[in-house]
């Protein structure tokens, strides 16, 4: 099988896996997608594997035949050497809901699942391509990608990384995690603007002709650590299989039974990875995409219309404060029969009018597999409290959106299929909100961590221990309009 990648907008030539990782995004501004049909995997065989071997099997599907050994080595480094606990993604139970905890990596959020592996995929791809230019990784972050990418790429040879985060758009802990980042090849920049401003500037940078010329002169090229990179998407497929097998091992389901997944969503990369798993043979009934008050995905999944002409809200689940959900483009591409010309038209409409609507046939396919819902900030707080009182499980604000939306969905549809909610962050990453929800008291962030631990007994996430006293190393703040110029001067400084 020829394992090549093309763009969702149909205007770039086929490239291989290594080129796709290094390039990050399509030449035409589209997202890279496998040109080949996804194979159905043997569940009984996979179920017997540990996480490293499972990851190797799943990820190798996307890599040329001879690359499997390299992928195994990379997965061993990322998941098998103590950065994660033994089982990597523990699956817990809160009442009748299963919770897959994706937050046991280096930064206590789900981005670690892919960003622990991506630097290895990047370096092995550079080697395969005999690339000797320096890679400059650009990442826009709503809080969690930035830190996870910094940890992943710090001091990785042949790379440097620039992370742009919205000032006032990330939690106190997230900001402190990023601005205290060590490493010789890292820079962290605060943006006066929101996440979408940062993300669109970074996307523009990849297509900017002048930046390209400057990069060539300085023997540099730009790549992405955002979830537009297929190297982010592919590692996320693994834990859907893992979670399913955990339920089989715990005898909660029989092999072959269908389950649902409920996924707190922003850029939609997490949920989309689940849909890939389904297409690779995982028995899934529905995916439920959960949002916060920025409910653009809820509207899309209920109407087929993506309308970004709306107010942007800063909420207590900030990693999901997004209006332009990049990975949806990949789903739309699949659902409209891999019609890149159609997708390009939709994306042009989105760009010029802020809105597009998929055709009826495409929408019918989407609706058959996805449900969606959202929680207001107040509902997030109530959900955290109710879940704790009923089950003793402490949810973070993002996972609360998942848990709460699942309850709404079950109420509305009476679909009681066993469901795994993906938990995307440790409650200690958003401790003020979680503490306030549970004990109705406003505390300073660091006091909230201590008191939350004292009162609930839940272990403090390791990466957050001692975070308060870390030195601030990054103090650059720029306007959203200055991002491109900033990147240019960084390239010139090499
Ligand atoms: C990034 C993030 C999300 C959203 O994930 P997407 O893949 O962008 O949909 C949800 N919760 C947390 C805590 C995150 O960091």
XYZ file of C-alpha atoms and ligand atoms in Angstrom:
509
model
C 0.000 0.000 0.000
C 1.270 3.463 -0.889
C 1.081 5.485 2.298
C 0.988 9.062 1.113
C -0.606 12.256 2.394
C -2.524 14.938 0.570
C -4.191 18.197 1.571
C -7.867 18.607 2.463
C -7.890 21.468 -0.063
C -6.607 19.362 -2.908
C -3.859 21.657 -4.158
C -0.708 19.964 -3.035
C 1.157 16.970 -4.372
C 1.300 13.677 -2.476
C 4.008 13.467 0.168
C 5.089 10.681 2.510
C 4.692 10.434 6.306
C 8.071 11.975 7.094
C 7.436 14.936 4.839
C 3.987 15.380 6.360
C 5.409 15.522 9.896
C 8.095 17.991 8.963
C 5.883 20.180 6.810
C 3.057 20.338 9.368
C 0.400 21.875 7.118
C -0.587 21.660 3.427
C 1.067 24.075 0.957
C -2.400 25.310 0.120
C -3.334 26.074 3.739
C -5.292 22.825 4.061
C -4.602 20.039 6.548
C -2.655 16.943 5.633
C -4.651 13.707 5.539
C -3.810 10.116 4.604
C -4.609 9.488 0.978
C -5.024 5.751 1.742
C -8.032 3.998 3.317
C -7.584 3.207 7.004
C -7.102 -0.533 7.605
C -9.194 -2.480 10.120
C -6.972 -3.817 12.907
C -7.208 -7.122 14.784
C -8.661 -6.180 18.180
C -7.911 -9.498 19.853
C -4.265 -9.168 18.988
C -4.015 -5.532 20.104
C -5.809 -6.176 23.396
C -2.929 -8.266 24.679
C -0.322 -5.554 24.177
C 1.163 -3.030 26.579
C 0.821 0.655 25.733
C 4.160 0.950 23.918
C 3.453 -2.015 21.650
C -0.135 -0.927 21.072
C 1.065 2.553 20.118
C 3.622 1.042 17.755
C 0.967 -1.049 15.988
C -1.513 1.789 15.642
C 0.962 4.472 14.607
C 2.816 2.222 12.153
C -0.339 2.093 10.059
C 0.525 5.640 8.990
C 4.235 5.112 8.354
C 6.097 3.401 5.500
C 6.657 -0.320 6.125
C 10.345 -0.057 6.974
C 9.675 2.623 9.622
C 8.088 0.343 12.223
C 11.272 -0.272 14.208
C 11.898 3.472 14.465
C 8.343 4.033 15.633
C 8.742 1.393 18.314
C 11.867 3.100 19.590
C 10.117 6.480 19.628
C 7.089 5.072 21.500
C 9.391 3.441 24.018
C 11.061 6.814 24.726
C 7.776 8.675 24.954
C 5.605 6.228 26.899
C 7.867 3.538 28.307
C 10.538 5.323 30.282
C 8.824 6.772 33.300
C 7.384 10.034 31.996
C 3.982 8.379 32.319
C 2.724 5.854 34.883
C 2.910 2.156 34.032
C -0.548 2.009 32.418
C -0.011 5.464 30.773
C -3.752 6.270 30.694
C -5.530 5.045 33.843
C -9.241 4.427 33.315
C -11.258 5.256 36.452
C -14.931 5.093 37.301
C -17.121 7.930 38.553
C -20.523 6.397 39.259
C -21.575 4.747 36.007
C -19.225 6.837 33.870
C -15.735 5.751 32.872
C -13.027 8.377 32.897
C -9.857 7.937 30.860
C -7.239 10.150 32.474
C -5.083 11.645 29.734
C -3.274 13.977 32.115
C -0.476 11.935 33.633
C 2.304 13.299 31.421
C 4.825 16.062 31.965
C 2.438 19.002 31.988
C -0.688 17.450 33.518
C -2.878 17.862 30.429
C -3.883 15.688 27.514
C -1.596 17.469 25.026
C 1.243 15.421 26.544
C -0.190 12.284 24.948
C 0.911 13.432 21.494
C 3.561 16.020 22.307
C 5.717 13.549 24.215
C 6.033 11.612 20.977
C 6.043 14.359 18.332
C 9.679 15.472 18.868
C 10.816 11.893 18.273
C 8.677 11.678 15.145
C 10.130 15.000 14.040
C 13.786 14.027 14.525
C 13.375 10.620 12.901
C 11.605 12.270 9.966
C 14.383 14.842 9.562
C 16.898 12.000 9.455
C 14.899 10.056 6.890
C 14.751 13.137 4.684
C 18.441 14.001 5.146
C 17.278 17.432 6.226
C 20.070 19.586 7.601
C 18.250 22.878 7.976
C 17.184 23.988 11.458
C 13.472 23.424 12.170
C 11.721 26.307 13.823
C 8.607 24.993 15.535
C 5.816 27.544 15.870
C 3.004 26.863 18.277
C -0.026 28.914 19.176
C -1.525 27.808 22.449
C -4.700 28.193 24.447
C -2.632 27.076 27.427
C -1.782 23.421 27.306
C -0.182 22.839 23.898
C 2.482 25.431 24.634
C 3.852 23.850 27.759
C 3.634 20.321 26.419
C 5.433 21.329 23.199
C 8.118 23.180 25.153
C 8.778 20.147 27.337
C 8.849 17.914 24.295
C 11.183 20.028 22.156
C 13.469 21.564 24.779
C 17.108 20.951 23.837
C 16.134 18.626 20.971
C 18.946 18.863 18.445
C 18.179 20.481 15.096
C 15.092 22.257 16.442
C 14.049 25.463 18.157
C 10.577 26.374 19.342
C 8.554 29.583 19.694
C 5.312 29.453 21.647
C 2.673 32.186 21.428
C 0.043 32.360 24.161
C -2.773 34.899 24.710
C -2.008 37.148 27.717
C -5.085 36.961 29.957
C -6.315 33.962 27.964
C -4.634 31.179 29.921
C -4.858 30.123 33.564
C -2.340 31.349 36.139
C -0.837 27.888 36.396
C -0.583 27.476 32.632
C 1.169 30.836 32.314
C 3.593 30.092 35.143
C 4.352 26.692 33.609
C 5.264 28.306 30.304
C 7.158 31.417 31.407
C 9.362 29.329 33.711
C 10.345 26.969 30.880
C 14.034 26.071 30.727
C 15.941 24.982 27.634
C 18.438 26.615 25.271
C 16.216 26.496 22.183
C 12.896 27.740 23.599
C 11.060 31.067 23.560
C 7.683 31.937 25.032
C 5.827 35.048 23.890
C 2.682 36.608 25.336
C 0.231 37.981 22.764
C -2.165 40.877 23.239
C -5.052 39.098 21.531
C -6.929 35.833 21.935
C -6.062 32.265 20.956
C -7.664 32.525 17.523
C -5.516 35.609 16.769
C -2.387 33.681 17.697
C -3.458 30.572 15.781
C -4.348 32.441 12.602
C -1.086 34.447 12.672
C 0.862 31.209 12.936
C -1.121 29.690 10.074
C -0.444 32.803 7.972
C 3.280 32.540 8.784
C 3.453 29.148 7.071
C 2.155 30.581 3.816
C 4.035 33.900 3.962
C 6.309 34.329 0.939
C 8.679 36.803 2.565
C 9.162 34.562 5.602
C 9.896 31.717 3.245
C 12.637 33.676 1.517
C 14.186 34.769 4.804
C 14.016 31.179 6.047
C 15.791 29.911 2.949
C 18.533 32.492 3.356
C 19.093 31.426 6.953
C 18.864 27.712 6.324
C 15.753 27.373 8.492
C 12.298 26.056 7.870
C 9.087 26.447 9.792
C 6.999 23.628 11.169
C 4.044 23.239 13.481
C 3.427 21.544 16.799
C -0.261 22.459 16.756
C -2.917 19.855 16.247
C -2.943 20.691 12.561
C 0.179 18.486 12.386
C -0.746 14.845 11.649
C 1.956 13.954 14.157
C -0.380 15.274 16.842
C -3.432 13.451 15.570
C -1.997 9.979 15.062
C -0.630 9.324 18.598
C -4.048 10.276 19.984
C -5.715 7.350 18.246
C -3.889 4.960 20.563
C -5.632 5.771 23.830
C -9.071 5.151 22.347
C -8.040 1.550 21.746
C -6.340 1.420 25.141
C -9.432 2.724 26.984
C -11.651 0.213 25.231
C -9.331 -2.676 26.116
C -9.214 -1.485 29.722
C -13.001 -1.886 29.905
C -12.678 -5.367 28.431
C -9.947 -6.266 30.936
C -12.062 -4.950 33.812
C -14.933 -7.088 32.453
C -17.151 -4.044 32.112
C -17.781 -4.927 28.461
C -17.228 -7.880 26.135
C -14.868 -7.584 23.194
C -16.946 -6.320 20.263
C -19.523 -4.387 22.330
C -20.067 -0.835 21.176
C -19.293 2.046 23.509
C -19.590 5.844 23.348
C -16.876 8.394 23.879
C -17.531 11.865 25.206
C -14.744 14.312 24.404
C -14.173 17.839 25.768
C -13.368 19.622 22.511
C -11.779 22.793 21.179
C -9.697 22.351 18.070
C -11.384 18.942 17.681
C -8.118 16.991 17.329
C -8.863 14.716 20.258
C -12.347 13.747 19.102
C -11.211 13.304 15.500
C -8.517 10.848 16.618
C -11.323 8.774 18.143
C -13.142 8.763 14.841
C -9.976 7.466 13.176
C -9.904 4.659 15.773
C -13.482 3.801 14.871
C -12.525 3.595 11.228
C -9.703 1.271 12.194
C -12.152 -1.180 13.707
C -12.879 0.089 17.224
C -16.553 -0.564 18.067
C -17.909 2.926 18.738
C -21.559 3.897 18.660
C -21.385 7.696 19.119
C -18.891 10.413 19.741
C -20.224 13.226 21.875
C -18.327 16.486 21.434
C -18.538 18.630 24.558
C -17.922 22.381 24.560
C -18.071 25.272 26.983
C -20.004 28.507 26.405
C -18.048 28.877 23.125
C -20.501 26.427 21.630
C -19.687 26.685 17.938
C -19.166 22.923 17.635
C -22.507 22.201 19.314
C -24.190 24.394 16.724
C -22.292 22.756 13.889
C -23.218 19.237 14.962
C -26.862 20.179 15.385
C -27.315 22.305 12.224
C -24.466 21.541 9.795
C -23.624 25.220 9.768
C -20.297 26.519 11.066
C -20.829 30.119 12.054
C -17.853 31.948 13.550
C -19.664 35.285 13.557
C -20.290 35.321 17.268
C -18.921 36.632 20.484
C -15.798 35.011 21.899
C -16.033 34.206 25.612
C -13.221 33.698 28.081
C -14.388 30.901 30.343
C -13.256 28.771 33.260
C -12.336 26.022 30.764
C -9.903 28.179 28.757
C -8.261 25.425 26.700
C -11.609 25.124 24.920
C -12.112 28.848 24.283
C -11.930 28.589 20.514
C -13.990 29.784 17.574
C -11.982 28.324 14.703
C -11.801 24.608 15.261
C -9.052 23.564 12.845
C -9.410 19.805 12.840
C -13.046 19.916 11.853
C -11.739 20.491 8.328
C -10.397 16.942 8.290
C -13.739 15.496 9.365
C -15.596 17.528 6.750
C -13.149 16.276 4.098
C -13.880 12.654 4.983
C -17.611 13.160 5.323
C -18.012 14.872 1.965
C -16.318 11.957 0.232
C -12.732 13.311 0.321
C -13.766 16.107 -2.003
C -10.919 18.615 -1.608
C -12.480 21.123 -3.959
C -15.622 21.245 -1.885
C -13.636 21.656 1.329
C -11.637 24.468 -0.238
C -14.848 26.271 -1.105
C -16.147 25.872 2.455
C -12.892 27.177 3.903
C -12.878 30.139 1.526
C -16.408 30.943 2.685
C -15.274 30.651 6.290
C -12.388 32.977 5.637
C -14.332 35.652 3.807
C -17.728 35.468 5.536
C -16.951 33.649 8.781
C -19.517 30.981 7.932
C -20.125 27.856 5.870
C -22.765 25.140 5.752
C -22.105 21.599 4.631
C -24.515 20.006 2.142
C -27.359 17.810 3.416
C -25.785 14.514 2.491
C -22.563 15.342 4.306
C -24.466 16.570 7.336
C -26.546 13.393 7.501
C -23.368 11.331 7.695
C -21.942 13.531 10.403
C -25.127 13.438 12.432
C -25.256 9.669 12.389
C -21.965 9.422 14.259
C -21.666 12.559 16.371
C -23.706 14.256 19.050
C -22.751 17.466 20.818
C -23.583 19.732 23.716
C -22.150 22.474 25.905
C -22.072 23.776 29.457
C -22.188 27.369 30.697
C -19.589 28.379 33.262
C -22.115 28.037 36.035
C -23.081 24.554 34.850
C -19.382 23.626 34.849
C -19.190 24.591 38.527
C -22.391 22.698 39.398
C -21.206 19.624 37.549
C -17.892 19.529 39.431
C -19.781 19.723 42.721
C -22.459 17.183 41.837
C -19.980 14.665 40.501
C -17.834 14.956 43.617
C -20.789 14.638 45.966
C -22.246 11.656 44.128
C -19.092 9.765 43.218
C -16.088 11.254 45.056
C -14.347 11.939 41.729
C -12.794 15.387 41.270
C -13.253 16.729 37.713
C -11.323 19.620 36.219
C -13.320 22.305 34.411
C -12.796 20.826 30.923
C -13.602 17.278 31.904
C -16.650 18.666 33.699
C -17.931 19.849 30.310
C -17.602 16.250 29.118
C -19.270 14.747 32.155
C -22.097 17.297 32.210
C -22.779 17.087 28.486
C -22.901 13.291 28.741
C -25.571 13.542 31.452
C -27.584 15.931 29.239
C -27.186 13.591 26.283
C -28.303 10.547 28.255
C -31.292 12.441 29.592
C -32.315 13.614 26.113
C -31.674 10.443 24.113
C -32.004 7.642 26.685
C -28.922 6.183 25.004
C -27.299 4.451 27.972
C -24.450 2.827 26.022
C -21.413 2.568 28.277
C -19.408 5.719 27.874
C -15.839 6.813 28.398
C -15.370 10.495 29.129
C -11.881 11.600 28.190
C -10.379 13.603 31.012
C -8.159 16.244 29.457
C -6.612 17.923 32.498
C -5.730 17.398 36.113
C -8.010 19.366 38.469
C -4.828 20.952 39.828
C -4.315 22.823 36.571
C -7.428 24.888 37.276
C -7.466 24.733 41.067
C -9.195 28.061 41.839
C -12.282 27.098 39.846
C -12.372 23.520 41.096
C -11.929 24.586 44.726
C -14.582 27.252 44.413
C -16.988 24.762 42.843
C -16.505 22.253 45.651
C -16.137 24.466 48.718
C -17.570 27.800 47.590
C -14.550 29.839 48.565
C -12.274 32.054 46.471
C -8.649 31.204 47.007
C -5.380 32.273 45.470
C -4.198 29.693 42.958
C -1.435 28.177 45.088
C -3.560 28.071 48.240
C -6.259 26.394 46.172
C -3.842 23.629 45.210
C -2.899 22.963 48.853
C -6.426 23.136 50.205
C -7.874 21.041 47.382
C -5.369 18.360 48.212
C -6.036 18.607 51.939
C -9.787 18.336 51.554
C -10.143 15.778 48.764
C -7.014 13.691 49.235
C -6.419 13.600 45.463
C -2.667 13.577 44.801
C -1.243 16.830 43.415
C -0.102 16.350 39.821
C 3.674 15.922 39.915
C 4.544 18.628 37.357
C 2.737 21.187 39.521
C 4.582 20.499 42.741
C 6.861 23.487 43.464
C 5.682 25.429 40.403
C 5.053 28.560 42.466
C 8.732 29.165 43.132
C 10.018 28.671 39.603
C 11.818 31.693 38.154
C 10.135 33.641 35.325
C 12.478 33.349 32.336
C 10.267 34.658 29.518
C 8.894 38.180 29.622
C 8.368 39.135 25.961
C 4.888 40.506 25.172
C 3.859 41.633 21.690
C 0.709 42.704 19.887
C -1.136 40.184 17.719
C -0.273 42.310 14.664
C 3.460 41.923 15.376
C 3.640 38.129 15.308
C 4.857 37.783 11.712
C 7.531 40.458 12.144
C 8.624 38.819 15.347
C 9.054 35.463 13.645
C 11.019 37.153 10.881
C 13.442 38.724 13.318
C 13.863 35.407 15.123
C 14.810 33.743 11.859
C 17.231 36.544 11.012
C 18.864 36.148 14.417
C 19.897 32.573 13.678
C -6.518 21.189 24.151
C -7.478 20.866 25.223
C -8.787 20.505 24.929
C -9.326 20.502 23.516
O -8.765 19.500 22.729
P -8.906 19.572 21.117
O -8.111 18.438 20.618
O -8.311 20.897 20.742
O -10.336 19.480 20.811
C -9.625 20.173 25.972
N -9.203 20.216 27.245
C -7.940 20.564 27.578
C -7.556 20.615 29.006
C -7.026 20.886 26.576
O -5.773 21.224 26.902
